[in-house]
mmCIF file of C-alpha atoms in Angstrom:
data_model
loop_
_atom_site.group_PDB
_atom_site.id
_atom_site.type_symbol
_atom_site.label_atom_id
_atom_site.label_comp_id
_atom_site.label_asym_id
_atom_site.label_seq_id
_atom_site.Cartn_x
_atom_site.Cartn_y
_atom_site.Cartn_z
ATOM 1 C CA UNK A 14 -101.357 18.339 -108.319
ATOM 2 C CA UNK A 15 -101.710 15.001 -109.864
ATOM 3 C CA UNK A 16 -98.692 13.173 -109.095
ATOM 4 C CA UNK A 17 -98.166 10.413 -111.888
ATOM 5 C CA UNK A 18 -95.986 6.992 -111.894
ATOM 6 C CA UNK A 19 -94.933 5.598 -114.820
ATOM 7 C CA UNK A 20 -94.476 1.670 -114.786
ATOM 8 C CA UNK A 21 -94.109 -1.384 -116.978
ATOM 9 C CA UNK A 22 -97.013 -4.387 -116.614
ATOM 10 C CA UNK A 23 -95.847 -6.998 -118.973
ATOM 11 C CA UNK A 24 -93.985 -4.933 -121.967
ATOM 12 C CA UNK A 25 -96.887 -2.178 -122.283
ATOM 13 C CA UNK A 26 -95.826 1.150 -120.536
ATOM 14 C CA UNK A 27 -98.590 2.593 -118.229
ATOM 15 C CA UNK A 28 -99.337 5.738 -116.710
ATOM 16 C CA UNK A 29 -100.899 5.792 -112.897
ATOM 17 C CA UNK A 30 -102.034 8.876 -111.077
ATOM 18 C CA UNK A 31 -103.436 9.641 -107.649
ATOM 19 C CA UNK A 32 -102.414 6.435 -106.107
ATOM 20 C CA UNK A 33 -102.658 7.523 -102.482
ATOM 21 C CA UNK A 34 -106.584 8.446 -102.656
ATOM 22 C CA UNK A 35 -108.696 6.894 -100.623
ATOM 23 C CA UNK A 36 -111.325 5.055 -102.945
ATOM 24 C CA UNK A 37 -112.184 2.939 -99.752
ATOM 25 C CA UNK A 38 -112.614 5.908 -97.000
ATOM 26 C CA UNK A 39 -114.051 4.159 -94.212
ATOM 27 C CA UNK A 40 -111.396 1.354 -94.480
ATOM 28 C CA UNK A 41 -108.554 3.013 -95.568
ATOM 29 C CA UNK A 42 -108.092 1.525 -99.112
ATOM 30 C CA UNK A 43 -105.970 3.939 -101.544
ATOM 31 C CA UNK A 44 -105.938 3.597 -105.085
ATOM 32 C CA UNK A 45 -102.807 1.763 -104.773
ATOM 33 C CA UNK A 46 -104.490 -0.732 -102.561
ATOM 34 C CA UNK A 47 -106.709 -1.211 -105.537
ATOM 35 C CA UNK A 48 -104.112 -1.433 -108.159
ATOM 36 C CA UNK A 49 -102.095 -3.885 -106.161
ATOM 37 C CA UNK A 50 -105.311 -6.526 -105.170
ATOM 38 C CA UNK A 51 -106.042 -6.316 -109.221
ATOM 39 C CA UNK A 52 -102.455 -6.963 -109.971
ATOM 40 C CA UNK A 53 -102.066 -10.236 -107.358
ATOM 41 C CA UNK A 54 -105.556 -11.551 -107.882
ATOM 42 C CA UNK A 55 -105.112 -11.584 -111.708
ATOM 43 C CA UNK A 56 -103.792 -15.302 -112.336
ATOM 44 C CA UNK A 57 -107.324 -16.129 -110.767
ATOM 45 C CA UNK A 58 -109.243 -13.086 -112.413
ATOM 46 C CA UNK A 59 -108.208 -13.157 -115.754
ATOM 47 C CA UNK A 60 -109.664 -16.291 -117.333
ATOM 48 C CA UNK A 61 -112.816 -15.281 -116.119
ATOM 49 C CA UNK A 62 -113.048 -11.971 -118.027
ATOM 50 C CA UNK A 63 -111.090 -13.351 -121.240
ATOM 51 C CA UNK A 64 -113.038 -12.993 -124.039
ATOM 52 C CA UNK A 65 -115.944 -11.408 -122.072
ATOM 53 C CA UNK A 66 -116.843 -7.424 -122.991
ATOM 54 C CA UNK A 67 -116.913 -5.708 -120.265
ATOM 55 C CA UNK A 68 -118.309 -3.173 -118.245
ATOM 56 C CA UNK A 69 -117.137 -1.509 -115.234
ATOM 57 C CA UNK A 70 -118.561 0.891 -112.379
ATOM 58 C CA UNK A 71 -116.117 3.607 -111.956
ATOM 59 C CA UNK A 72 -115.523 5.772 -108.670
ATOM 60 C CA UNK A 73 -113.085 8.608 -109.484
ATOM 61 C CA UNK A 74 -113.412 10.057 -106.312
ATOM 62 C CA UNK A 75 -114.626 6.778 -103.909
ATOM 63 C CA UNK A 76 -117.136 4.954 -102.793
ATOM 64 C CA UNK A 77 -118.688 8.068 -101.274
ATOM 65 C CA UNK A 78 -118.747 9.930 -104.561
ATOM 66 C CA UNK A 79 -120.513 9.806 -107.902
ATOM 67 C CA UNK A 80 -120.015 6.532 -109.777
ATOM 68 C CA UNK A 81 -120.732 5.555 -113.551
ATOM 69 C CA UNK A 82 -121.077 2.616 -115.528
ATOM 70 C CA UNK A 83 -119.101 2.625 -118.603
ATOM 71 C CA UNK A 84 -119.012 0.092 -121.344
ATOM 72 C CA UNK A 85 -117.573 2.109 -124.573
ATOM 73 C CA UNK A 86 -114.106 2.285 -123.476
ATOM 74 C CA UNK A 87 -112.718 5.758 -123.173
ATOM 75 C CA UNK A 88 -111.240 7.665 -125.697
ATOM 76 C CA UNK A 89 -108.234 7.745 -124.293
ATOM 77 C CA UNK A 90 -107.454 4.034 -124.286
ATOM 78 C CA UNK A 91 -104.324 2.509 -125.719
ATOM 79 C CA UNK A 92 -104.514 1.121 -129.084
ATOM 80 C CA UNK A 93 -103.094 -2.213 -127.477
ATOM 81 C CA UNK A 94 -106.063 -2.869 -125.633
ATOM 82 C CA UNK A 95 -108.718 -5.432 -127.198
ATOM 83 C CA UNK A 96 -111.697 -4.328 -128.011
ATOM 84 C CA UNK A 97 -114.591 -5.538 -129.860
ATOM 85 C CA UNK A 98 -117.384 -3.477 -131.661
ATOM 86 C CA UNK A 99 -120.759 -5.405 -130.746
ATOM 87 C CA UNK A 100 -124.610 -4.288 -131.593
ATOM 88 C CA UNK A 101 -126.312 -2.008 -128.587
ATOM 89 C CA UNK A 102 -130.028 -2.755 -128.558
ATOM 90 C CA UNK A 103 -131.689 -0.742 -126.059
ATOM 91 C CA UNK A 104 -128.560 1.473 -125.493
ATOM 92 C CA UNK A 105 -129.791 4.554 -122.870
ATOM 93 C CA UNK A 106 -127.221 6.660 -124.964
ATOM 94 C CA UNK A 107 -128.815 5.798 -128.138
ATOM 95 C CA UNK A 108 -126.185 3.910 -129.598
ATOM 96 C CA UNK A 109 -126.351 1.307 -132.205
ATOM 97 C CA UNK A 110 -123.188 -0.105 -131.332
ATOM 98 C CA UNK A 111 -120.786 -0.314 -128.365
ATOM 99 C CA UNK A 112 -117.066 -0.202 -128.621
ATOM 100 C CA UNK A 113 -116.160 -2.932 -125.437
ATOM 101 C CA UNK A 114 -113.147 -3.851 -124.069
ATOM 102 C CA UNK A 115 -111.725 -7.016 -123.615
ATOM 103 C CA UNK A 116 -109.293 -8.223 -120.541
ATOM 104 C CA UNK A 117 -106.772 -10.657 -122.353
ATOM 105 C CA UNK A 118 -104.591 -9.815 -119.776
ATOM 106 C CA UNK A 119 -102.735 -7.657 -116.809
ATOM 107 C CA UNK A 120 -101.987 -4.570 -118.411
ATOM 108 C CA UNK A 121 -105.549 -3.936 -119.445
ATOM 109 C CA UNK A 122 -106.338 -4.950 -115.996
ATOM 110 C CA UNK A 123 -104.364 -2.512 -114.397
ATOM 111 C CA UNK A 124 -105.655 0.515 -116.900
ATOM 112 C CA UNK A 125 -108.713 -0.507 -116.230
ATOM 113 C CA UNK A 126 -107.823 -0.058 -112.209
ATOM 114 C CA UNK A 127 -106.169 3.207 -112.730
ATOM 115 C CA UNK A 128 -109.330 4.425 -113.767
ATOM 116 C CA UNK A 129 -110.939 3.474 -110.337
ATOM 117 C CA UNK A 130 -113.207 0.763 -111.980
ATOM 118 C CA UNK A 131 -113.607 -0.758 -108.978
ATOM 119 C CA UNK A 132 -116.608 -3.491 -109.748
ATOM 120 C CA UNK A 133 -116.023 -5.297 -113.686
ATOM 121 C CA UNK A 134 -119.094 -6.453 -114.917
ATOM 122 C CA UNK A 135 -118.942 -9.440 -117.692
ATOM 123 C CA UNK A 136 -122.338 -11.316 -119.514
ATOM 124 C CA UNK A 137 -122.377 -14.973 -119.956
ATOM 125 C CA UNK A 138 -120.314 -15.415 -123.139
ATOM 126 C CA UNK A 139 -117.695 -14.452 -124.696
ATOM 127 C CA UNK A 140 -116.359 -13.282 -128.368
ATOM 128 C CA UNK A 141 -114.259 -15.280 -130.925
ATOM 129 C CA UNK A 142 -110.910 -14.343 -131.796
ATOM 130 C CA UNK A 143 -112.495 -11.613 -134.415
ATOM 131 C CA UNK A 144 -114.790 -10.264 -132.329
ATOM 132 C CA UNK A 145 -118.098 -12.098 -132.842
ATOM 133 C CA UNK A 146 -120.358 -12.996 -130.166
ATOM 134 C CA UNK A 147 -120.026 -17.091 -129.241
ATOM 135 C CA UNK A 148 -123.341 -18.669 -127.623
ATOM 136 C CA UNK A 149 -123.013 -18.586 -123.990
ATOM 137 C CA UNK A 150 -120.658 -20.635 -121.751
ATOM 138 C CA UNK A 151 -122.631 -19.937 -118.699
ATOM 139 C CA UNK A 152 -125.490 -19.879 -116.986
ATOM 140 C CA UNK A 153 -125.983 -17.962 -114.083
ATOM 141 C CA UNK A 154 -128.456 -17.594 -111.183
ATOM 142 C CA UNK A 155 -128.331 -14.574 -109.316
ATOM 143 C CA UNK A 156 -129.752 -14.877 -105.729
ATOM 144 C CA UNK A 157 -130.949 -11.744 -104.068
ATOM 145 C CA UNK A 158 -132.362 -11.879 -100.324
ATOM 146 C CA UNK A 159 -135.300 -9.965 -99.345
ATOM 147 C CA UNK A 160 -134.822 -8.989 -95.922
ATOM 148 C CA UNK A 161 -135.577 -10.471 -92.844
ATOM 149 C CA UNK A 162 -133.386 -13.179 -95.399
ATOM 150 C CA UNK A 163 -130.244 -12.895 -95.816
ATOM 151 C CA UNK A 164 -127.083 -14.864 -97.671
ATOM 152 C CA UNK A 165 -127.777 -17.628 -95.048
ATOM 153 C CA UNK A 166 -131.275 -18.348 -96.965
ATOM 154 C CA UNK A 167 -129.370 -18.015 -100.554
ATOM 155 C CA UNK A 168 -127.356 -20.892 -99.175
ATOM 156 C CA UNK A 169 -130.316 -22.788 -98.934
ATOM 157 C CA UNK A 170 -131.775 -22.228 -102.439
ATOM 158 C CA UNK A 171 -128.334 -22.629 -103.448
ATOM 159 C CA UNK A 172 -128.069 -26.128 -102.212
ATOM 160 C CA UNK A 173 -132.089 -26.942 -103.878
ATOM 161 C CA UNK A 174 -130.549 -25.783 -106.996
ATOM 162 C CA UNK A 175 -127.429 -27.341 -106.757
ATOM 163 C CA UNK A 176 -130.046 -30.582 -106.274
ATOM 164 C CA UNK A 177 -131.821 -29.989 -109.258
ATOM 165 C CA UNK A 178 -129.082 -29.563 -111.408
ATOM 166 C CA UNK A 179 -127.335 -32.489 -110.539
ATOM 167 C CA UNK A 180 -130.618 -34.072 -111.938
ATOM 168 C CA UNK A 181 -129.998 -32.876 -115.255
ATOM 169 C CA UNK A 182 -126.540 -33.727 -115.302
ATOM 170 C CA UNK A 183 -125.314 -30.177 -114.343
ATOM 171 C CA UNK A 184 -122.706 -29.033 -111.905
ATOM 172 C CA UNK A 185 -122.335 -25.567 -110.454
ATOM 173 C CA UNK A 186 -119.869 -23.008 -108.784
ATOM 174 C CA UNK A 187 -121.175 -20.918 -105.485
ATOM 175 C CA UNK A 188 -120.097 -17.411 -104.980
ATOM 176 C CA UNK A 189 -120.767 -14.499 -103.362
ATOM 177 C CA UNK A 190 -121.851 -11.161 -104.480
ATOM 178 C CA UNK A 191 -119.456 -9.556 -102.580
ATOM 179 C CA UNK A 192 -123.041 -7.905 -100.967
ATOM 180 C CA UNK A 193 -126.102 -9.328 -99.410
ATOM 181 C CA UNK A 194 -126.606 -12.126 -102.081
ATOM 182 C CA UNK A 195 -124.597 -14.782 -104.037
ATOM 183 C CA UNK A 196 -124.429 -16.350 -107.281
ATOM 184 C CA UNK A 197 -124.339 -19.790 -108.855
ATOM 185 C CA UNK A 198 -122.292 -20.103 -112.239
ATOM 186 C CA UNK A 199 -122.919 -23.306 -114.332
ATOM 187 C CA UNK A 200 -120.626 -24.379 -117.907
ATOM 188 C CA UNK A 201 -122.974 -24.289 -120.660
ATOM 189 C CA UNK A 202 -122.363 -25.917 -123.711
ATOM 190 C CA UNK A 203 -125.369 -27.281 -124.402
ATOM 191 C CA UNK A 204 -127.550 -25.759 -126.950
ATOM 192 C CA UNK A 205 -131.178 -25.061 -124.958
ATOM 193 C CA UNK A 206 -131.809 -21.324 -124.450
ATOM 194 C CA UNK A 207 -130.449 -20.394 -120.707
ATOM 195 C CA UNK A 208 -132.695 -18.020 -120.182
ATOM 196 C CA UNK A 209 -135.676 -20.117 -120.464
ATOM 197 C CA UNK A 210 -134.057 -23.064 -118.883
ATOM 198 C CA UNK A 211 -133.029 -20.635 -115.685
ATOM 199 C CA UNK A 212 -136.617 -19.642 -115.693
ATOM 200 C CA UNK A 213 -138.059 -22.994 -115.200
ATOM 201 C CA UNK A 214 -135.803 -23.832 -112.716
ATOM 202 C CA UNK A 215 -136.306 -20.763 -111.025
ATOM 203 C CA UNK A 216 -140.037 -21.342 -111.028
ATOM 204 C CA UNK A 217 -140.287 -24.862 -109.802
ATOM 205 C CA UNK A 218 -138.327 -24.237 -107.134
ATOM 206 C CA UNK A 219 -140.782 -21.314 -106.539
ATOM 207 C CA UNK A 220 -143.800 -24.005 -106.499
ATOM 208 C CA UNK A 221 -142.186 -26.341 -104.339
ATOM 209 C CA UNK A 222 -140.575 -23.878 -101.674
ATOM 210 C CA UNK A 223 -142.215 -20.673 -100.167
ATOM 211 C CA UNK A 224 -139.359 -19.396 -99.238
ATOM 212 C CA UNK A 225 -138.475 -19.014 -102.716
ATOM 213 C CA UNK A 226 -139.882 -16.411 -105.611
ATOM 214 C CA UNK A 227 -139.222 -16.360 -109.423
ATOM 215 C CA UNK A 228 -141.033 -12.706 -109.647
ATOM 216 C CA UNK A 229 -138.578 -9.563 -109.375
ATOM 217 C CA UNK A 230 -141.556 -7.745 -108.387
ATOM 218 C CA UNK A 231 -140.142 -5.827 -104.758
ATOM 219 C CA UNK A 232 -143.617 -6.467 -103.527
ATOM 220 C CA UNK A 233 -143.070 -10.982 -104.083
ATOM 221 C CA UNK A 234 -139.643 -10.234 -102.082
ATOM 222 C CA UNK A 235 -139.763 -9.453 -98.427
ATOM 223 C CA UNK A 236 -138.718 -13.086 -96.351
ATOM 224 C CA UNK A 237 -138.003 -14.876 -99.996
ATOM 225 C CA UNK A 238 -134.901 -14.864 -101.550
ATOM 226 C CA UNK A 239 -135.451 -14.147 -105.023
ATOM 227 C CA UNK A 240 -133.731 -16.471 -108.246
ATOM 228 C CA UNK A 241 -133.529 -13.928 -110.780
ATOM 229 C CA UNK A 242 -132.939 -16.044 -114.203
ATOM 230 C CA UNK A 243 -132.806 -13.019 -116.589
ATOM 231 C CA UNK A 244 -129.219 -12.580 -115.629
ATOM 232 C CA UNK A 245 -128.576 -14.921 -118.695
ATOM 233 C CA UNK A 246 -130.535 -12.411 -120.754
ATOM 234 C CA UNK A 247 -127.114 -11.595 -123.875
ATOM 235 C CA UNK A 248 -127.375 -8.282 -123.036
ATOM 236 C CA UNK A 249 -127.064 -7.958 -119.341
ATOM 237 C CA UNK A 250 -124.107 -9.096 -116.968
ATOM 238 C CA UNK A 251 -122.778 -9.729 -113.680
ATOM 239 C CA UNK A 252 -119.938 -9.146 -111.318
ATOM 240 C CA UNK A 253 -116.823 -11.186 -112.301
ATOM 241 C CA UNK A 254 -115.362 -14.047 -109.531
ATOM 242 C CA UNK A 255 -113.055 -11.772 -107.642
ATOM 243 C CA UNK A 256 -113.761 -8.010 -108.511
ATOM 244 C CA UNK A 257 -114.382 -5.583 -105.613
ATOM 245 C CA UNK A 258 -117.486 -4.216 -104.978
ATOM 246 C CA UNK A 259 -117.581 -0.431 -104.123
ATOM 247 C CA UNK A 260 -119.010 -0.973 -100.335
ATOM 248 C CA UNK A 261 -118.004 0.624 -97.361
ATOM 249 C CA UNK A 262 -114.985 -1.848 -97.219
ATOM 250 C CA UNK A 263 -113.532 -3.883 -100.158
ATOM 251 C CA UNK A 264 -115.487 -6.579 -100.314
ATOM 252 C CA UNK A 265 -115.086 -9.319 -102.964
ATOM 253 C CA UNK A 266 -117.361 -11.319 -105.354
ATOM 254 C CA UNK A 267 -115.698 -14.565 -103.739
ATOM 255 C CA UNK A 268 -115.763 -18.319 -104.822
ATOM 256 C CA UNK A 269 -116.779 -20.437 -102.178
ATOM 257 C CA UNK A 270 -116.799 -24.026 -101.772
ATOM 258 C CA UNK A 271 -119.855 -25.794 -101.604
ATOM 259 C CA UNK A 272 -118.566 -26.994 -97.647
ATOM 260 C CA UNK A 273 -118.605 -23.379 -96.846
ATOM 261 C CA UNK A 274 -121.983 -22.917 -98.317
ATOM 262 C CA UNK A 275 -124.236 -25.897 -96.704
ATOM 263 C CA UNK A 276 -121.847 -24.689 -92.773
ATOM 264 C CA UNK A 277 -123.459 -20.955 -93.557
ATOM 265 C CA UNK A 278 -125.474 -20.235 -90.524
ATOM 266 C CA UNK A 279 -124.664 -16.293 -90.112
ATOM 267 C CA UNK A 280 -124.258 -13.720 -92.924
ATOM 268 C CA UNK A 281 -120.870 -12.698 -91.974
ATOM 269 C CA UNK A 282 -119.537 -16.436 -92.408
ATOM 270 C CA UNK A 283 -119.552 -15.651 -96.325
ATOM 271 C CA UNK A 284 -117.963 -11.545 -95.629
ATOM 272 C CA UNK A 285 -114.231 -11.537 -97.741
ATOM 273 C CA UNK A 286 -112.005 -8.691 -98.405
ATOM 274 C CA UNK A 287 -109.494 -8.160 -100.675
ATOM 275 C CA UNK A 288 -106.932 -8.997 -97.744
ATOM 276 C CA UNK A 289 -108.792 -12.227 -97.371
ATOM 277 C CA UNK A 290 -109.603 -12.837 -100.447
ATOM 278 C CA UNK A 291 -105.976 -13.266 -101.496
ATOM 279 C CA UNK A 292 -104.774 -15.332 -98.846
ATOM 280 C CA UNK A 293 -107.739 -17.395 -100.107
ATOM 281 C CA UNK A 294 -106.301 -17.820 -103.087
ATOM 282 C CA UNK A 295 -103.071 -18.266 -101.970
ATOM 283 C CA UNK A 296 -104.397 -21.755 -99.945
ATOM 284 C CA UNK A 297 -107.152 -23.064 -102.680
ATOM 285 C CA UNK A 298 -106.175 -21.568 -106.044
ATOM 286 C CA UNK A 299 -108.970 -20.697 -107.610
ATOM 287 C CA UNK A 300 -112.291 -22.128 -106.450
ATOM 288 C CA UNK A 301 -113.640 -21.304 -109.475
ATOM 289 C CA UNK A 302 -111.445 -22.958 -112.083
ATOM 290 C CA UNK A 303 -113.576 -24.691 -114.966
ATOM 291 C CA UNK A 304 -116.668 -22.724 -114.052
ATOM 292 C CA UNK A 305 -115.857 -20.061 -116.458
ATOM 293 C CA UNK A 306 -112.691 -19.820 -117.344
#
């Protein structure tokens, strides 16, 4: 029997279901705890979601079950959820357009958490109030280590990127991916194409450092850090700051200080769970403030 609980979230009525379901069985982390995490982290998370078309990774039977990516809003979505209908070039389902949710408020965030949307992914651009795509406001470098390289080597590459970005007057903000890698975000308000700029920096570091590659081919990546510059393609998304990840434990894509990046000597230093991140934000605030907000 599905147990339902009616709640009010900022004046919106929501029906929450199956709150006791174990979404992270190994960690004993329930659906209620997922909703609680997203509710409590919302003040830090929402500024990085607002205005950005949402793609979610849903795990209705928990992280050990099957999952699916969802871009189009579900048919039962409340009419108060903001949406934007946007072109969908290359859609795997043959759609010409997709109606995306735009998570501007806590009620929408809780609605998706109740759908077991554990992972939240967004592009580096927003839509206008009218729902039209705007130019990119963020540039991202996705750093992916090829074993035996780890996030420790990713930190080294992030520090190299920080220096070359400074040469061009840019300041980046690092975060973990919540998995084995990390990302570096750069606020962007220039006319230059972000994909081309990121590609050139990645290729420059590839030329200068043998443990860096800008090539996606798996055969090129063992022992190296792949700088994925292609995440700046407008059709692509990256896991949002403060999003949960669907591993055996509820890790989070966690904003970092540069001091933490510089001091990293062991991968375990940069693994943060939902509980860790709530404590971090209470102590330090949003380390990503101004990066994508």
